[in-house]
Coordinates of C-alpha atoms in Angstrom, one line a residue:
M1 CA 12.0 -4.8 -11.6
I2 CA 10.0 -2.6 -9.3
G3 CA 6.3 -2.7 -10.1
C4 CA 3.4 -0.7 -8.7
I5 CA 0.2 -2.9 -8.4
I6 CA -3.0 -0.9 -8.0
Q7 CA -5.8 -2.9 -6.2
A8 CA -9.2 -2.1 -7.7
R9 CA -12.7 -3.5 -7.8
M10 CA -16.2 -2.3 -8.4
G11 CA -17.7 -4.2 -5.4
S12 CA -17.8 -2.1 -2.2
A13 CA -20.3 -2.5 0.6
R14 CA -20.4 1.2 1.6
L15 CA -19.8 2.8 -1.8
P16 CA -20.4 0.4 -4.7
G17 CA -18.5 1.3 -7.9
K18 CA -16.3 3.8 -6.0
V19 CA -13.3 3.3 -8.3
M20 CA -15.3 4.6 -11.3
K21 CA -17.1 7.4 -9.5
K22 CA -16.5 10.7 -11.3
I23 CA -14.5 13.2 -9.2
D24 CA -14.7 16.2 -11.5
G25 CA -17.6 15.4 -13.7
E26 CA -15.2 13.8 -16.2
K27 CA -12.5 11.6 -14.7
P28 CA -13.1 8.7 -12.3
T29 CA -11.2 7.9 -9.1
I30 CA -8.9 5.4 -10.9
S31 CA -7.8 8.0 -13.5
Y32 CA -6.8 10.4 -10.8
L33 CA -4.8 7.8 -9.0
I34 CA -3.0 6.6 -12.2
E35 CA -2.2 10.1 -13.2
Q36 CA -0.7 10.8 -9.7
L37 CA 1.4 7.6 -9.9
E38 CA 2.7 8.4 -13.4
F39 CA 4.7 11.2 -11.8
C40 CA 6.6 8.7 -9.7
K41 CA 10.2 8.0 -10.5
S42 CA 11.0 5.1 -8.2
F43 CA 9.3 2.2 -10.0
D44 CA 9.4 0.8 -13.6
D45 CA 5.9 -0.4 -14.2
I46 CA 2.2 0.1 -13.3
V47 CA -0.5 -2.6 -13.4
V48 CA -4.1 -2.6 -12.2
A49 CA -5.0 -5.8 -10.4
T50 CA -8.8 -6.3 -10.5
T51 CA -11.0 -9.4 -10.2
N52 CA -12.3 -11.8 -12.8
L53 CA -15.9 -10.9 -12.1
K54 CA -18.0 -9.5 -14.9
E55 CA -18.7 -6.3 -13.0
D56 CA -15.0 -5.4 -13.2
D57 CA -14.9 -5.5 -17.0
V58 CA -15.5 -1.7 -16.9
I59 CA -12.3 -1.3 -15.0
E60 CA -10.3 -3.3 -17.5
K61 CA -11.7 -1.4 -20.4
H62 CA -11.1 2.0 -18.8
V63 CA -7.6 1.2 -17.7
R64 CA -6.5 -0.3 -21.0
N65 CA -7.8 2.9 -22.7
M66 CA -5.3 4.7 -20.5
R67 CA -2.6 2.3 -21.8
I68 CA -2.1 0.7 -18.4
K69 CA -1.7 -3.1 -18.0
V70 CA -4.4 -5.1 -16.2
Y71 CA -4.2 -8.4 -14.3
R72 CA -7.4 -10.2 -13.3
G73 CA -7.7 -12.7 -10.5
D74 CA -9.5 -14.1 -7.5
P75 CA -12.2 -11.7 -6.1
L76 CA -11.7 -12.8 -2.5
N77 CA -8.0 -13.9 -2.3
V78 CA -6.3 -10.6 -3.0
L79 CA -3.0 -12.0 -1.8
D80 CA -3.2 -14.6 -4.5
R81 CA -4.0 -11.8 -7.0
Y82 CA -1.0 -9.8 -6.0
Y83 CA 1.3 -12.8 -6.0
N84 CA 0.4 -14.0 -9.5
C85 CA 0.4 -10.5 -10.8
A86 CA 3.9 -9.9 -9.5
K87 CA 5.1 -13.3 -10.7
I88 CA 3.7 -12.8 -14.3
N89 CA 5.3 -9.3 -14.5
S90 CA 8.7 -10.5 -13.0
Y91 CA 8.6 -7.9 -10.2
N92 CA 11.2 -8.3 -7.5
T93 CA 9.8 -5.4 -5.5
I94 CA 6.1 -4.5 -5.3
V95 CA 4.5 -1.2 -4.5
R96 CA 1.0 -1.7 -3.2
I97 CA -1.5 1.1 -3.8
T98 CA -5.3 0.8 -3.4
C99 CA -7.7 2.6 -5.7
D100 CA -9.6 4.4 -2.9
N101 CA -6.6 6.8 -2.6
P102 CA -6.9 9.1 -5.7
F103 CA -4.6 11.8 -4.2
V104 CA -1.7 9.6 -3.0
D105 CA 1.4 11.8 -3.2
P106 CA 4.0 10.7 -5.8
I107 CA 6.8 12.3 -3.7
L108 CA 5.8 10.3 -0.7
V109 CA 5.6 7.1 -2.8
D110 CA 9.1 7.7 -4.1
K111 CA 10.5 8.4 -0.6
I112 CA 9.1 5.1 0.7
V113 CA 10.2 3.1 -2.3
T114 CA 13.7 4.6 -2.0
T115 CA 13.8 3.8 1.7
F116 CA 13.0 0.2 0.9
S117 CA 15.5 0.0 -1.9
E118 CA 18.4 1.5 0.1
G119 CA 17.8 -0.9 3.1
T120 CA 17.5 -4.6 3.7
F121 CA 13.8 -4.8 4.4
D122 CA 11.1 -7.2 3.5
Y123 CA 8.3 -4.6 4.0
V124 CA 8.2 -0.8 4.4
S125 CA 5.0 1.1 4.9
N126 CA 3.5 4.2 6.4
T127 CA 0.5 2.3 7.7
I128 CA 2.0 0.2 10.6
D129 CA 1.9 3.1 13.1
R130 CA -0.2 5.7 11.3
T131 CA 1.2 9.2 11.2
F132 CA 0.1 10.1 7.6
P133 CA -3.4 11.0 6.5
H134 CA -5.9 8.3 5.5
G135 CA -5.6 8.4 1.8
S136 CA -1.8 8.4 1.6
E137 CA -1.1 4.8 2.3
V138 CA 1.9 3.2 0.6
E139 CA 3.3 -0.3 1.1
V140 CA 6.4 -1.7 -0.4
F141 CA 7.6 -5.3 -0.1
S142 CA 9.9 -7.8 -1.8
Y143 CA 8.7 -10.6 -4.1
S144 CA 10.3 -13.2 -1.8
A145 CA 8.3 -11.9 1.2
L146 CA 5.1 -11.9 -0.8
E147 CA 5.8 -15.4 -1.9
R148 CA 6.4 -16.5 1.7
A149 CA 3.0 -14.9 2.7
W150 CA 1.3 -16.5 -0.2
K151 CA 2.6 -20.0 0.7
K152 CA 1.9 -19.8 4.4
A153 CA -1.2 -17.6 4.9
E154 CA -4.2 -19.7 5.9
K155 CA -6.6 -17.1 7.4
Q156 CA -9.1 -15.6 5.0
H157 CA -8.3 -12.2 6.7
D158 CA -4.7 -12.5 5.5
K159 CA -5.7 -13.5 2.0
E160 CA -8.2 -10.6 1.7
H161 CA -5.9 -7.9 3.1
V162 CA -2.5 -8.9 1.5
T163 CA -0.1 -7.5 4.0
T164 CA -1.6 -8.3 7.4
F165 CA 0.5 -11.5 7.3
F166 CA 3.6 -9.2 7.6
H167 CA 2.1 -7.2 10.4
E168 CA 1.0 -10.3 12.5
R169 CA 4.3 -12.1 12.0
N170 CA 6.7 -9.2 12.3
N171 CA 9.3 -11.4 14.0
S172 CA 9.6 -13.3 10.7
F173 CA 10.1 -10.3 8.5
S174 CA 12.3 -7.2 8.4
I175 CA 9.8 -4.4 8.7
L176 CA 10.1 -0.6 8.8
N177 CA 7.4 1.9 9.6
Y178 CA 7.9 5.1 7.6
S179 CA 6.8 8.0 9.8
S180 CA 5.9 11.6 9.3
S181 CA 7.7 14.2 11.4
E182 CA 4.3 15.5 12.4
D183 CA 1.3 13.3 13.3
L184 CA -1.2 13.9 10.4
S185 CA -3.3 10.8 11.1
K186 CA -6.4 12.9 12.0
Y187 CA -6.8 13.9 8.3
R188 CA -8.8 11.8 5.9
W189 CA -9.1 11.9 2.1
T190 CA -9.5 8.3 1.3
L191 CA -12.7 7.1 -0.6
D192 CA -14.9 4.8 1.3
T193 CA -18.2 6.6 1.9
P194 CA -20.5 9.1 0.1
N195 CA -19.2 11.9 2.4
D196 CA -15.6 10.9 1.4
L197 CA -16.5 11.3 -2.2
K198 CA -18.0 14.7 -1.5
L199 CA -14.8 15.9 0.2
I200 CA -12.6 14.5 -2.6
K201 CA -14.7 16.4 -5.2
E202 CA -14.2 19.6 -3.1
I203 CA -10.4 19.0 -3.1
A204 CA -10.4 18.5 -6.9
K205 CA -12.3 21.7 -7.4
R206 CA -9.7 23.7 -5.5
I207 CA -6.5 22.0 -6.8
K208 CA -6.2 22.0 -10.6
K209 CA -2.4 21.4 -10.9
K210 CA -0.9 18.0 -11.4
P211 CA 0.3 16.2 -9.4
V212 CA -1.6 16.9 -6.2
H213 CA 0.7 16.8 -3.2
L214 CA -0.1 16.1 0.4
N215 CA 0.9 19.6 1.4
D216 CA -1.5 21.1 -1.2
I217 CA -4.4 19.4 0.5
L218 CA -3.2 20.4 4.0
D219 CA -3.0 24.0 2.8
I220 CA -6.6 24.1 1.7
F221 CA -7.7 22.5 5.0
Q222 CA -5.7 25.3 6.8
N223 CA -7.6 27.9 4.7
E224 CA -11.0 26.2 4.9
P225 CA -11.2 24.1 8.1
D226 CA -14.9 23.5 7.5
L227 CA -13.9 21.1 4.7
I228 CA -12.6 18.6 7.2
R229 CA -16.0 18.3 8.8
I230 CA -17.6 16.9 5.6
N231 CA -16.4 13.3 6.3
Q232 CA -15.5 13.7 10.0
S233 CA -18.1 11.1 11.0

């Protein structure tokens, strides 16, 4: 089974509670992301993996109201959280999405998952050599590769960031970077700062259709280049 695990927590140094920040006065970040991913056709299941901290109860309540599964685990060892979430749900392939990317494009997700499924890879991602905008990150890896990382990772850095173990030991894993035909890495619509939130709200005002595609956002940037300056710093 191919499962999409969304990483989410309320704790954030630069923008606390960002996953529940309202984007349009009604829906929070996590709702936008889940609604985007529900248009994907390449995986079978979605689960939100949050922490077992009291502050993340709000995430569980909100997500369950959307009829999405929740797994709760270690706040600091996200690798362990992913491993146990995948194990409990019997995923043989894992799609990793983080909750600070509310406009991740379902078409892009499907293309990367398909590339993984049609090859013999341990890990496929568009983040290794970045050519896509910040906010469109997709990572796909096998359960067996995740288990190897879970068993062998010793650095806190690897436990916190889940897939750095693959990057740093690329001789031990079959890895593919999924690249864009055009370098779009200068663009940013991820959510990490108050200015990021301001830009994301502006994008949501202008694009009402569902799902939002990467090219939709590039089109409004083309028409209104000043928008890019909102979070340029």
